[in-house]
Coordinates of C-alpha atoms and ligand atoms in Angstrom, one line a residue:
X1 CA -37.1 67.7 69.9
X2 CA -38.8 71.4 69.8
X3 CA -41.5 70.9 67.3
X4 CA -41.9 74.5 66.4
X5 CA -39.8 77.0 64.2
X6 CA -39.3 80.3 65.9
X7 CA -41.6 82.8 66.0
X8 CA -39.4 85.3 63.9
X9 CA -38.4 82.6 61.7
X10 CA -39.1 84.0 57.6
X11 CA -40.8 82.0 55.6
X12 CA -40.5 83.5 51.6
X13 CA -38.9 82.7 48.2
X14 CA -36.5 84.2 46.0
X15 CA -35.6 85.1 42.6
X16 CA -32.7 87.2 40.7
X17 CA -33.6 90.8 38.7
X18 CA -32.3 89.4 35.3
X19 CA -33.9 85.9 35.6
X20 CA -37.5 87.2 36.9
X21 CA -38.0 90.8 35.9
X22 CA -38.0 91.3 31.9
X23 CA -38.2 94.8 30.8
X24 CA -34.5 94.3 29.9
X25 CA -34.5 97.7 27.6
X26 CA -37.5 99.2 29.3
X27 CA -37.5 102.6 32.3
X28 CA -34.0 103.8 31.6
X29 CA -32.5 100.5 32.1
X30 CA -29.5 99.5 29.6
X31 CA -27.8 96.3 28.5
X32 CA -26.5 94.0 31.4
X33 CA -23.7 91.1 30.4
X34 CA -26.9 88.7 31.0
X35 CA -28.9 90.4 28.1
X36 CA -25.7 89.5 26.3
X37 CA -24.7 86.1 27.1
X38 CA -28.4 85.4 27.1
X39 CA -28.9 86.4 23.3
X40 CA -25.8 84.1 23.0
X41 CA -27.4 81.1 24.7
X42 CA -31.0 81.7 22.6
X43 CA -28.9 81.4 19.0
X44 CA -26.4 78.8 20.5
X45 CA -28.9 76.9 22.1
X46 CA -32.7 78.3 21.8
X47 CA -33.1 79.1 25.2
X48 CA -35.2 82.3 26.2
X49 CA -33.5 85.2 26.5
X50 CA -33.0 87.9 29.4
X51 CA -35.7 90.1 27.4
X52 CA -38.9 89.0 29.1
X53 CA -38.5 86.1 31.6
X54 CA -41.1 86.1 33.6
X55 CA -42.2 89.9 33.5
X56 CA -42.4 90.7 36.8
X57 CA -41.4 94.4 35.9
X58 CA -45.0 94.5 34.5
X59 CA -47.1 91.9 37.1
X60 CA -44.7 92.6 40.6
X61 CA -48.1 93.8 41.8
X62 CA -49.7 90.5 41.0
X63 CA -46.6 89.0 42.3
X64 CA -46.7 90.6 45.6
X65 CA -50.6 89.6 45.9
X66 CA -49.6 85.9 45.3
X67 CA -46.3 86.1 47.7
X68 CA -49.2 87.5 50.6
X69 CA -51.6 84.6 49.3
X70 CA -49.3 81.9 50.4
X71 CA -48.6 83.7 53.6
X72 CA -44.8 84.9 53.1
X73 CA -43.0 86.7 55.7
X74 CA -40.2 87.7 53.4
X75 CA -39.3 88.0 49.5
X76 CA -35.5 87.4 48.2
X77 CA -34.9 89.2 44.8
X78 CA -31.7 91.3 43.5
X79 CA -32.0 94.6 42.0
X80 CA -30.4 95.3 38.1
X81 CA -27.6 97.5 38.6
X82 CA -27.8 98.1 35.0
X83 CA -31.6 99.6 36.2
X84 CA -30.6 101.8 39.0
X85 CA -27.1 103.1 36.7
X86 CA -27.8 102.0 33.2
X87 CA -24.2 103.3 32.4
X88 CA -22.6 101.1 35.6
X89 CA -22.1 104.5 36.9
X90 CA -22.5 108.2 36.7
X91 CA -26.2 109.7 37.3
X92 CA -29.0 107.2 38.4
X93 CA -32.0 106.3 36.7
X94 CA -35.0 108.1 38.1
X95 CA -37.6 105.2 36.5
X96 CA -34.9 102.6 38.2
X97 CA -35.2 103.8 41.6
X98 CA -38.4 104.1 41.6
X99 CA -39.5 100.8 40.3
X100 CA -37.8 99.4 43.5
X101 CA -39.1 101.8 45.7
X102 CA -42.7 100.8 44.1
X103 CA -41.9 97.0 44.5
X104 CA -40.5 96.9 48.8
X105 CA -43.4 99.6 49.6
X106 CA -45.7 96.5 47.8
X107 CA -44.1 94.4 50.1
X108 CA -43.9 96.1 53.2
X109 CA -47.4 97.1 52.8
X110 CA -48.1 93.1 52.5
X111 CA -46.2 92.4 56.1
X112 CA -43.4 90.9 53.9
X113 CA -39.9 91.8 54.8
X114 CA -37.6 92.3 51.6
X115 CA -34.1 90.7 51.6
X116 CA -31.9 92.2 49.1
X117 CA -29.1 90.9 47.0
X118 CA -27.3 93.9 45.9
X119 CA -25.4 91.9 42.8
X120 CA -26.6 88.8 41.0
X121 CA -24.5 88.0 37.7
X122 CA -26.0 91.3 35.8
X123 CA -22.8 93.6 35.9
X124 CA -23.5 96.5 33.6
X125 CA -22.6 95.7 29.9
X126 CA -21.2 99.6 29.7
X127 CA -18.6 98.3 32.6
X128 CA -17.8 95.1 30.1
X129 CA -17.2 97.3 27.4
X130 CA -15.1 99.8 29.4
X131 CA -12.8 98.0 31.1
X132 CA -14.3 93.9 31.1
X133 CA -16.2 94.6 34.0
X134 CA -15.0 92.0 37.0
X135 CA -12.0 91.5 34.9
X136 CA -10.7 94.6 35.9
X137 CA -10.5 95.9 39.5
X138 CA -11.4 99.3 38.5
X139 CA -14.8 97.4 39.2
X140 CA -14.6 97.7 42.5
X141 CA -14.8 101.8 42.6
X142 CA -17.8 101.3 40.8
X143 CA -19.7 98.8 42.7
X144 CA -18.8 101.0 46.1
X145 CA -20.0 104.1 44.0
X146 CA -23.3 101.8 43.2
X147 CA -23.7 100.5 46.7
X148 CA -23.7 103.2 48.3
X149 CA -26.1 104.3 46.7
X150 CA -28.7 101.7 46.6
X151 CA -28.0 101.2 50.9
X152 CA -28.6 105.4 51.1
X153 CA -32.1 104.9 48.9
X154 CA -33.5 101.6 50.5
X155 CA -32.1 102.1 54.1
X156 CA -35.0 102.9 55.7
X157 CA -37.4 100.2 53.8
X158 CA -34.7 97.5 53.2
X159 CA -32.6 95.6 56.7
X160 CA -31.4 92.7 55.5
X161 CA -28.9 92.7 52.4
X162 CA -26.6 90.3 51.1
X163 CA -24.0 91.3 48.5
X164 CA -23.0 89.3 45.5
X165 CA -24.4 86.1 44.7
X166 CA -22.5 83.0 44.7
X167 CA -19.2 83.9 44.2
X168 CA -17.9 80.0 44.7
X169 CA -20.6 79.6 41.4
X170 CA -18.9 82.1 39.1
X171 CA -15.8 80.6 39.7
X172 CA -16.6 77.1 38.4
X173 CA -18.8 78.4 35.4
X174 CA -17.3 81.6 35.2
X175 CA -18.8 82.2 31.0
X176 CA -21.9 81.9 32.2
X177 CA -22.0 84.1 35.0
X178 CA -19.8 86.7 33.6
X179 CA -19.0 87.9 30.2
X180 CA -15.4 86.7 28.8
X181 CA -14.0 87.5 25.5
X182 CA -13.3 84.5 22.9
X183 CA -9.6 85.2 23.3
X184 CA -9.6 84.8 26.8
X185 CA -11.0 81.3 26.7
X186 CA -7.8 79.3 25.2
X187 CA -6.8 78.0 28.4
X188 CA -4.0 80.5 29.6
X189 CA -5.9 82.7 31.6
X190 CA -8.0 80.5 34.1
X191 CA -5.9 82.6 36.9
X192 CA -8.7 85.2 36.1
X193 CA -11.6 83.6 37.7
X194 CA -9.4 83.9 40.9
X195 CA -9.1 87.2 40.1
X196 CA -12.5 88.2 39.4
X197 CA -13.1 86.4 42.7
X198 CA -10.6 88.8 44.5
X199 CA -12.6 91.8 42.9
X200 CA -15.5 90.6 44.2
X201 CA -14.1 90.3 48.0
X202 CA -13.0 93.6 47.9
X203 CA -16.6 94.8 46.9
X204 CA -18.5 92.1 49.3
X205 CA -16.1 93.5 52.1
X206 CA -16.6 97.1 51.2
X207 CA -20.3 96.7 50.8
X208 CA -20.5 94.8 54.2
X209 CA -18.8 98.0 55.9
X210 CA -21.2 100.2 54.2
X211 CA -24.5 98.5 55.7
X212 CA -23.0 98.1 58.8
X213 CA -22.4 102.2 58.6
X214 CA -25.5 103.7 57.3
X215 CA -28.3 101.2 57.8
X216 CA -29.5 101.6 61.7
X217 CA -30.1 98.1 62.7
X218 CA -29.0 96.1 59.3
X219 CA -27.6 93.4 58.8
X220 CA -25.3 91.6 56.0
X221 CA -23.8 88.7 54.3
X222 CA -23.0 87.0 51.6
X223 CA -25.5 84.5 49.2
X224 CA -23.5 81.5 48.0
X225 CA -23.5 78.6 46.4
X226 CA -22.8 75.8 48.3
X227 CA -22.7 71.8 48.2
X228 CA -21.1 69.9 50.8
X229 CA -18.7 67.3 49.5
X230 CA -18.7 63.1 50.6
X231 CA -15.8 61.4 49.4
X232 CA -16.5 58.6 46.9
X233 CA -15.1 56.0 48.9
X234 CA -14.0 55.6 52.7
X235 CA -10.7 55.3 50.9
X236 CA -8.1 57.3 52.5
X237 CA -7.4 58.5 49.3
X238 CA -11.0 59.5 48.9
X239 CA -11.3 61.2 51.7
X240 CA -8.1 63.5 51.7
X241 CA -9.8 64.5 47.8
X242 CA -12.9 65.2 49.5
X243 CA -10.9 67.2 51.8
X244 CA -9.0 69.2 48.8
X245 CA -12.0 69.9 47.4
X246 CA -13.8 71.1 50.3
X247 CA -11.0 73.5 51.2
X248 CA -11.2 75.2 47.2
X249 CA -14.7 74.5 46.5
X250 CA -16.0 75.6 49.7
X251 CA -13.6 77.1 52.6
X252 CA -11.6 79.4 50.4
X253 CA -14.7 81.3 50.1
X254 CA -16.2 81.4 53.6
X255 CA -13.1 81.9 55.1
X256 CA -12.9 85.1 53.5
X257 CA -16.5 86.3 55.0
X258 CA -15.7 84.6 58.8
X259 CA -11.8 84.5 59.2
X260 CA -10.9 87.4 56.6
X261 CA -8.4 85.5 55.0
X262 CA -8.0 82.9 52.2
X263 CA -7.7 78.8 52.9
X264 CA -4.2 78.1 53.5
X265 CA -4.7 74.8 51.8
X266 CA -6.4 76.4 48.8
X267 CA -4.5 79.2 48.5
X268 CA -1.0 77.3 48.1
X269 CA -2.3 74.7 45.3
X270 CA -3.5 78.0 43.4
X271 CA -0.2 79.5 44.3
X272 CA 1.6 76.3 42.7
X273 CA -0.6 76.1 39.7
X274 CA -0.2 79.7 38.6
X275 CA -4.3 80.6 39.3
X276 CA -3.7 82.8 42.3
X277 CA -5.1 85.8 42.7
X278 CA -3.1 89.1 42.3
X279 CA -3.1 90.9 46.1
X280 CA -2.2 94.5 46.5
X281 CA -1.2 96.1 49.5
X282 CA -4.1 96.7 51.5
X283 CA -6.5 94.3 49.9
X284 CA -6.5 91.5 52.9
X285 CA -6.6 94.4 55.7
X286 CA -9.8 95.6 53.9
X287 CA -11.0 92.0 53.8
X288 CA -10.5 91.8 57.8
X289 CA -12.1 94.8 58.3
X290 CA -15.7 93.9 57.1
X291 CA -17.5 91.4 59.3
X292 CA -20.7 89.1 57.8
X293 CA -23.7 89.2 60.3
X294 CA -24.8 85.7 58.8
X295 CA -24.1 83.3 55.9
X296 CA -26.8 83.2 53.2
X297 CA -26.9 79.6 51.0
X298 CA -28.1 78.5 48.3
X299 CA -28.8 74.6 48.4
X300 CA -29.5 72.6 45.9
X301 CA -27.3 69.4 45.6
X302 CA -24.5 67.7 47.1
X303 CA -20.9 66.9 45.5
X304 CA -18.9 63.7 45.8
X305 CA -14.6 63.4 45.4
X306 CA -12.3 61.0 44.8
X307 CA -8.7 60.6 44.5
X308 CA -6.8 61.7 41.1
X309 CA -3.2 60.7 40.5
X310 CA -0.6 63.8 39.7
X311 CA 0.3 62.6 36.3
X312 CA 1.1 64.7 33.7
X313 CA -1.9 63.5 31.0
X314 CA -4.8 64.5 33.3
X315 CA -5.0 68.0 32.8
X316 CA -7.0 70.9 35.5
X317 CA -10.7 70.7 34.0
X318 CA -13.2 73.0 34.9
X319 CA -17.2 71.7 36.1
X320 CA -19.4 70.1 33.5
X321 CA -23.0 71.3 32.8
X322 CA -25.6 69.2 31.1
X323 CA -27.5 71.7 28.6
X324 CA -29.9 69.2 27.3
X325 CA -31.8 68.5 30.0
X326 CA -31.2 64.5 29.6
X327 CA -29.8 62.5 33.0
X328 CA -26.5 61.7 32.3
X329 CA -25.7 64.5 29.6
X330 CA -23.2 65.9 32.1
X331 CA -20.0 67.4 30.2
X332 CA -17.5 66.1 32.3
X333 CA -16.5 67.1 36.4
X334 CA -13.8 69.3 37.7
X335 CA -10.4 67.9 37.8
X336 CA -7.5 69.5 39.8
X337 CA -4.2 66.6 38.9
X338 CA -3.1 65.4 42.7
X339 CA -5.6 67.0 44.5
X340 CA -9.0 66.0 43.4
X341 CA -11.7 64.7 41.0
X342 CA -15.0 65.4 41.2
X343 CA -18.0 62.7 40.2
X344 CA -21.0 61.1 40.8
X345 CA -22.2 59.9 43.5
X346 CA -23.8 56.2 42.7
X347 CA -25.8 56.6 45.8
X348 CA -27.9 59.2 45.0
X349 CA -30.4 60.1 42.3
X350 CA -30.6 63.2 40.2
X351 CA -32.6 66.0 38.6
X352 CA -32.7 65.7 34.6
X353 CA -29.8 67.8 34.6
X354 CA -27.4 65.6 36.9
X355 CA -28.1 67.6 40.2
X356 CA -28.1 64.7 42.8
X357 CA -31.0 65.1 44.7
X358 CA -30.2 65.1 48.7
X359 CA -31.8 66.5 52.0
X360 CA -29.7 65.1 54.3
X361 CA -26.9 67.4 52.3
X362 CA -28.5 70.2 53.8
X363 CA -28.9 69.2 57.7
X364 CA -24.7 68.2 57.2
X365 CA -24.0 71.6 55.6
X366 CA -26.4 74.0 58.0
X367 CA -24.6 71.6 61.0
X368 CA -20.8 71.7 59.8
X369 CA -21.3 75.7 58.8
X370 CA -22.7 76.5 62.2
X371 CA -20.3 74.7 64.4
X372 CA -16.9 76.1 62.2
X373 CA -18.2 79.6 62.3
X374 CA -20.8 80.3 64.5
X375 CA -23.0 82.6 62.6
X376 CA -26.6 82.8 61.8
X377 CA -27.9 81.1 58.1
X378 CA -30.7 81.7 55.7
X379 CA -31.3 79.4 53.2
X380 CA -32.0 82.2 50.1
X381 CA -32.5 79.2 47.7
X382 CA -33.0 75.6 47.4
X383 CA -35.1 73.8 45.1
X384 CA -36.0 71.1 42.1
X385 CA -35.5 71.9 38.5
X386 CA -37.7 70.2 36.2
X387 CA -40.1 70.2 33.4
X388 CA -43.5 70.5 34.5
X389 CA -46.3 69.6 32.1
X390 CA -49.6 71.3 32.4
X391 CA -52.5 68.1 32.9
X392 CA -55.4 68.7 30.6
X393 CA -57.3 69.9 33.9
X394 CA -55.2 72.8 33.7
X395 CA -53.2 72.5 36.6
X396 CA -49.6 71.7 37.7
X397 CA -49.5 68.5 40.1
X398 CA -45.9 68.8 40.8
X399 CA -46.1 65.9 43.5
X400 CA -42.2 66.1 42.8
X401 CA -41.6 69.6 43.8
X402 CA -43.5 69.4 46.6
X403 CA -41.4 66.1 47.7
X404 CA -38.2 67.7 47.3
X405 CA -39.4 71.0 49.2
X406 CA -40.8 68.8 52.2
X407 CA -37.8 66.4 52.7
X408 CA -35.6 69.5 52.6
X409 CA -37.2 71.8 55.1
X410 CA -37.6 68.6 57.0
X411 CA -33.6 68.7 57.0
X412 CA -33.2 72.3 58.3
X413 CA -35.6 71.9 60.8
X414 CA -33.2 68.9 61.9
X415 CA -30.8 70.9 62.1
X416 CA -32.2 73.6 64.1
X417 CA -33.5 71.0 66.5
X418 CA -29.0 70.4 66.9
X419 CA -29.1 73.9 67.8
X420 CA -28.3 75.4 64.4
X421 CA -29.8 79.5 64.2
X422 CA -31.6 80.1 61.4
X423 CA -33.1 82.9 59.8
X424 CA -35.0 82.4 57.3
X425 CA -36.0 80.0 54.4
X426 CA -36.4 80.8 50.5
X427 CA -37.1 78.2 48.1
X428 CA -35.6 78.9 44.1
X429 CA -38.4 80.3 43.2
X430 CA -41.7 82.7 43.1
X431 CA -42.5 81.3 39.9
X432 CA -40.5 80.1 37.0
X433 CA -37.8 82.3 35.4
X434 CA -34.9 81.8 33.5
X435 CA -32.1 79.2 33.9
X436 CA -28.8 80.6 34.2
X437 CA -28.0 77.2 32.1
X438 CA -30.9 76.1 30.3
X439 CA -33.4 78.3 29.1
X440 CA -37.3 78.1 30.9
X441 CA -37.9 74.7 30.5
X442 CA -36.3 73.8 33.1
X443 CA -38.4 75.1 35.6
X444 CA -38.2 76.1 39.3
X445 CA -41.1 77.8 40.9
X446 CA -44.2 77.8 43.3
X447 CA -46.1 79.6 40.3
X448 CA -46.6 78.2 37.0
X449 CA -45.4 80.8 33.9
X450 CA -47.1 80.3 30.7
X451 CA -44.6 80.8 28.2
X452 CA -41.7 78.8 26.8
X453 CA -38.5 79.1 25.3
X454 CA -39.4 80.6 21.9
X455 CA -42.6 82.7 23.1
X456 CA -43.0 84.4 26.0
X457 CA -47.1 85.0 25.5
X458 CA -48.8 86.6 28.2
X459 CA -46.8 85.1 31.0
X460 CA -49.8 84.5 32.8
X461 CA -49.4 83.3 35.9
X462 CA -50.6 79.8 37.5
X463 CA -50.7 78.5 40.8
X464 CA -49.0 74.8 41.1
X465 CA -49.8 72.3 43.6
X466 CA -47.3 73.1 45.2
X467 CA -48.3 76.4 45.9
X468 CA -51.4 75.2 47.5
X469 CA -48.8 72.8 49.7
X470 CA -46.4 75.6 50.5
X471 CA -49.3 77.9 51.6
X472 CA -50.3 75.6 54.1
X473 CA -46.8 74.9 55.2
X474 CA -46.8 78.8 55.6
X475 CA -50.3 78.9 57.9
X476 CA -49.1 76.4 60.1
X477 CA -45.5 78.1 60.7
X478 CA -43.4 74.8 59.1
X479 CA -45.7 72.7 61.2
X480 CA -47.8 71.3 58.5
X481 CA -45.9 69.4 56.0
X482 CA -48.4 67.3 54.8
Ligands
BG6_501 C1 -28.2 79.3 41.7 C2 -28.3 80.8 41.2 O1 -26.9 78.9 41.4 O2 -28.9 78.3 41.1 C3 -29.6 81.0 40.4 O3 -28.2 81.7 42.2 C4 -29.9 79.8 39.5 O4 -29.4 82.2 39.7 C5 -30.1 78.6 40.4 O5 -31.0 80.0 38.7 C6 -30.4 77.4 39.6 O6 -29.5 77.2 38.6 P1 -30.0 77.0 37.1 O7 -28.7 76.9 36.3 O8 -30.8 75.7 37.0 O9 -30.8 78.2 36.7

C-alpha cells in the first residue's frame, strides 16, 4: 500500500467560536443562545460558562504561533454570528469583522489555510428572543442575510467553508445545542427538532449556492456528526435495527447534501409518528439546487442497534448523555418502538463519558461514505475526551490522547490506501475549551488550558505530549507515528 499522504493533504485542528473564543460580551459582540444555555449548565451543574473558555479572542496570536509550531497546514474554527451581527441581523459589527480579518491574515501569514464553519450552535440570542431562532423559519432570511455577508468579507482570504455544524447532533440533543423554552419540553412537540432540521437545510442549501457564486475557486459542505452503526447481534432482527437506525441517524441527513432529498425510509417512520418536518412549496427544489463539494465529519465514536418490539409500553426516547463524567453514567439510549434501540456495544471500551472508543469506526465510515456518494471527506474533528492531570513535573503525558489520535489516523490512512479522497485532517482540538455537555474538565486538546470549571485564571497555555507527538506526525507528512 502507498505509504505516503498526498502532498496537498491538510494537516490542522479545530475548534468552535463559542467553545474556544471567550470575550462573550466583549467588541460589539451580544448574547448568543450558548451564553444562555451555558449560564444554565454552570448553576445546574457548575460547569464553566461561555464567558471565557479558553480566551482565544485575547491569545489567537499566541494560538496561531503554536498552530505554525506543530507544523499545521490548516486551522478549523467557526465564527460568532452573534460577533459579526450582535442583533442576528441589521448593521454589522465593525470590532467583529475585524477580529476575523485579524485572526485568517495570522493564519495565512503562517502558511496555514483557514477552513470556516459559518454556524456552530451560537445562533444569536436577539433571534431567540424574536422569533425562537431555528424554531421559526423566518431564520432562514436571516442566516442568508448573514452569510452573505461573511462569504462577501472573507472571500478572498477564506476557500474552504462548511455551513452548519452537525445538524444530525442537534437533532438527538436538541436543548443543548439550541435554546427551547420549558413549555416546549413536555413531550408534544419533538416534531420540532425535525423542523429546526428543515430550517437548517434550507440555510445549508442556500449558503452552499452562495459560495459556489461569489467565492472564485471555493468550495463547500457540510460538518457533521457522524457514527457508523453495527448491529448488536448478527440477528436478523439486529441487523434490520441497525439498518433503521442508519437510515434516521445517518442517511436522512447526507442524503439531503448528495441526493437532495430526504431518506425514504426515514422520512415515512417520521411521517407515521407525527415528527415530520413541515415542507412548503419550493423548499426540496431549493434543496436540489445546492450541490456539497465534499462531506466534512466529525468522528468520534461508533453506535451499536438492536431490535425493539412495537409495543405500546416502550415509548420513542431521545439519546442519553452522561454529565458526570463516570463510565456507565449514561442516561439512557434512543428508542424509536418497532424500529430501533440504541445500546452498548459490549465489545468496545469507552471514554469516561460512555463514548466507545473505535478506529476501525472510522476506516468503515470514510469507506461506506465514499463508495455511496462519491465525494471528497475531511475529518474536521475527531478526538479523546478526558481528564488530564498535570504531573508534578509540570507537564501533560497524555500517552492516552496520543493513542487514540495514532490508531485513528492510522484508520483514515487505511482508508485512503482503498482509494478513499481525503482532504484534510482536524483533531477536536487546539487546546481545551468547553464541552458542549460537560463543562472543561472534560478536556480535548493538543494544548493544555490552565483553568477549570469555577476559575478561568490566566488560561495560560501548555503544551501536552501530545503536542510534541502531533508535531512530529506533522514534519514527517503522517509518516511518523511514533
Ligand atoms: C462535536 C461538536 O459534536 O463534539 C463539538 O461539534 C463538541 O462542538 C465535540 O465539543 C465533543 O463533544 P462534547 O460534548 O464532549 O464537547
Amino acid at each position: 500500500m502507498n505509504k505516503r499522504f498526498p502532498e496537498n493533504f491538510l494537516w490542522g485542528a479545530s475548534s468552535s467560536a463559542y467553545q474556544v473564543e471567550g470575550a462573550a460580551f466583549e467588541g460589539g459582540k451580544k448574547a448568543s443562545q450558548q451564553d444562555i444555555i451555558n449560564r444554565d449548565s454552570f448553576e445546574r451543574f457548575g460547569f464553566a460558562t461561555a464567558d471565557v473558555t479558553a480566551d482565544q479572542y485575547h491569545h489567537y496570536k499566541e494560538d496561531v504561533a503554536l498552530m505554525k509550531e506543530m507544523n499545521f497546514s490548516c486551522y478549523r474554527f467557526s465564527l460568532a454570528w452573534a460577533r459579526i451581527f450582535p442583533d442576528g441581523t441589521g448593521e454589522p459589527n465593525p470590532e467583529g469583522v475585524k477580529y476575523y480579518h485579524d485572526l485568517i491574515d495570522e493564519l495565512k501569514r503562517n502558511g496555514i489555510e483557514p477552513i470556516v464553519t459559518m454556524y456552530h450552535y451560537d445562533c444569536p440570542w436577539a433571534l431567540v428572543e424574536k422569533y425562537g431562532g431555528w424554531l421559526d423559519r423566518k431564520i432562514v432570511k436571516d442566516f442568508e442575510y448573514y452569510a452573505r455577508f461573511i462569504i462577501n468579507e472573507y472571500k478572498d482570504k477564506v476557500k474552504i467553508w462548511t455551513t452548519i455544524n452537525e445538524q444530525s447532533i442537534i437533532v438527538q440533543y436538541w436543548t443543548q445545542k439550541c435554546y427551547i423554552p420549558e413549555e416546549l419540553l413536555d413531550g408534544k412537540h419533538e416534531q420540532l427538532r425535525y423542523q429546526i432540521n428543515h430550517h437548517m437545510n434550507l440555510a445549508h442549501a442556500i449558503a452552499c449556492n452562495l459560495v459556489h457564486e461569489m467565492v472564485e475557486g471555493g468550495i463547500v459542505g457540510s460538518a457533521i456528526g457522524y457514527s457508523p452503526i453495527y448491529p448488536l447481534s448478527s440477528k436478523p432482527e439486529d441487523v434490520m435495527a441497525m439498518q433503521n437506525a442508519q437510515a434516521l441517524r445517518n442517511d436522512y441527513y447526507t442524503d439531503i447534501y448528495f441526493k437532495g432529498h430526504y431518506n425514504k425510509a426515514a422520512l415515512l417512520y417520521l411521517q407515521e409518528h407525527d415528527l415530520a418536518p413541515k415542507i412548503e412549496d419550493g423548499d426540496m427544489e431549493l434543496i436540489a439546487s445546492a450541490s456539497s463539494d465534499f462531506l466534512a465529519l466529525n468522528y468520534y465514536a461508533s453506535e451499536c442497534a438492536r431490535y425493539c418490539p412495537d409495543d405500546s409500553s416502550t415509548k420513542i426516547r431521545w439519546s442519553g448523555v452522561n454529565r458526570s463524567g463516570k463510565k456507565g453514567d449514561i442516561d439512557g439510549f434512543e428508542t424509536h418502538p418497532g424500529f430501533y434501540q440504541m445500546c452498548k456495544n459490549p465489545l468496545l471500551d469507552t471514554t469516561d463519558w460512555d463514548w466507545a472508543i473505535d478506529p476501525t469506526g472510522m476506516e468503515y465510515l470514510l469507506r461506506d461514505l465514499y463508495n455511496r456518494y462519491n465525494k471528497p471527506l475531511m475529518i474536521t474533528e475527531n478526538g479523546l475526551g478526558a481528564y488530564d492531570i498535570m504531573s508534578p513535573d509540570g507537564k501533560i503525558h497524555d500517552d492516552y490522547r496520543i493513542a487514540y489520535l495514532k490508531s485513528h489516523i492510522q484508520a483514515m490512512k487505511r482508508a485512503m490506501d482503498y482509494g478513499v479522497e481525503m482532504i484534510a485532517y482536524c483533531p477536536w482540538s487546539l487546546v481545551d475549551l468547553l464541552s458542549t455537555s460537560n463543562g472543561m474538565k472534560k478536556r480535548y486538546g493538543l494544548i493544555y488550558i490552565d483553568r477549570t470549571d469555577e476559575d478561568p485564571k490566566e488560561c495560560k497555555r501548555i503544551r501536552k505530549d501530545s503536542f510534541y507527538w502531533y508535531k512530529k506526525v506533522l514534519e514527517s507528512k503522517g509518516e511518523d507515528l511514533t
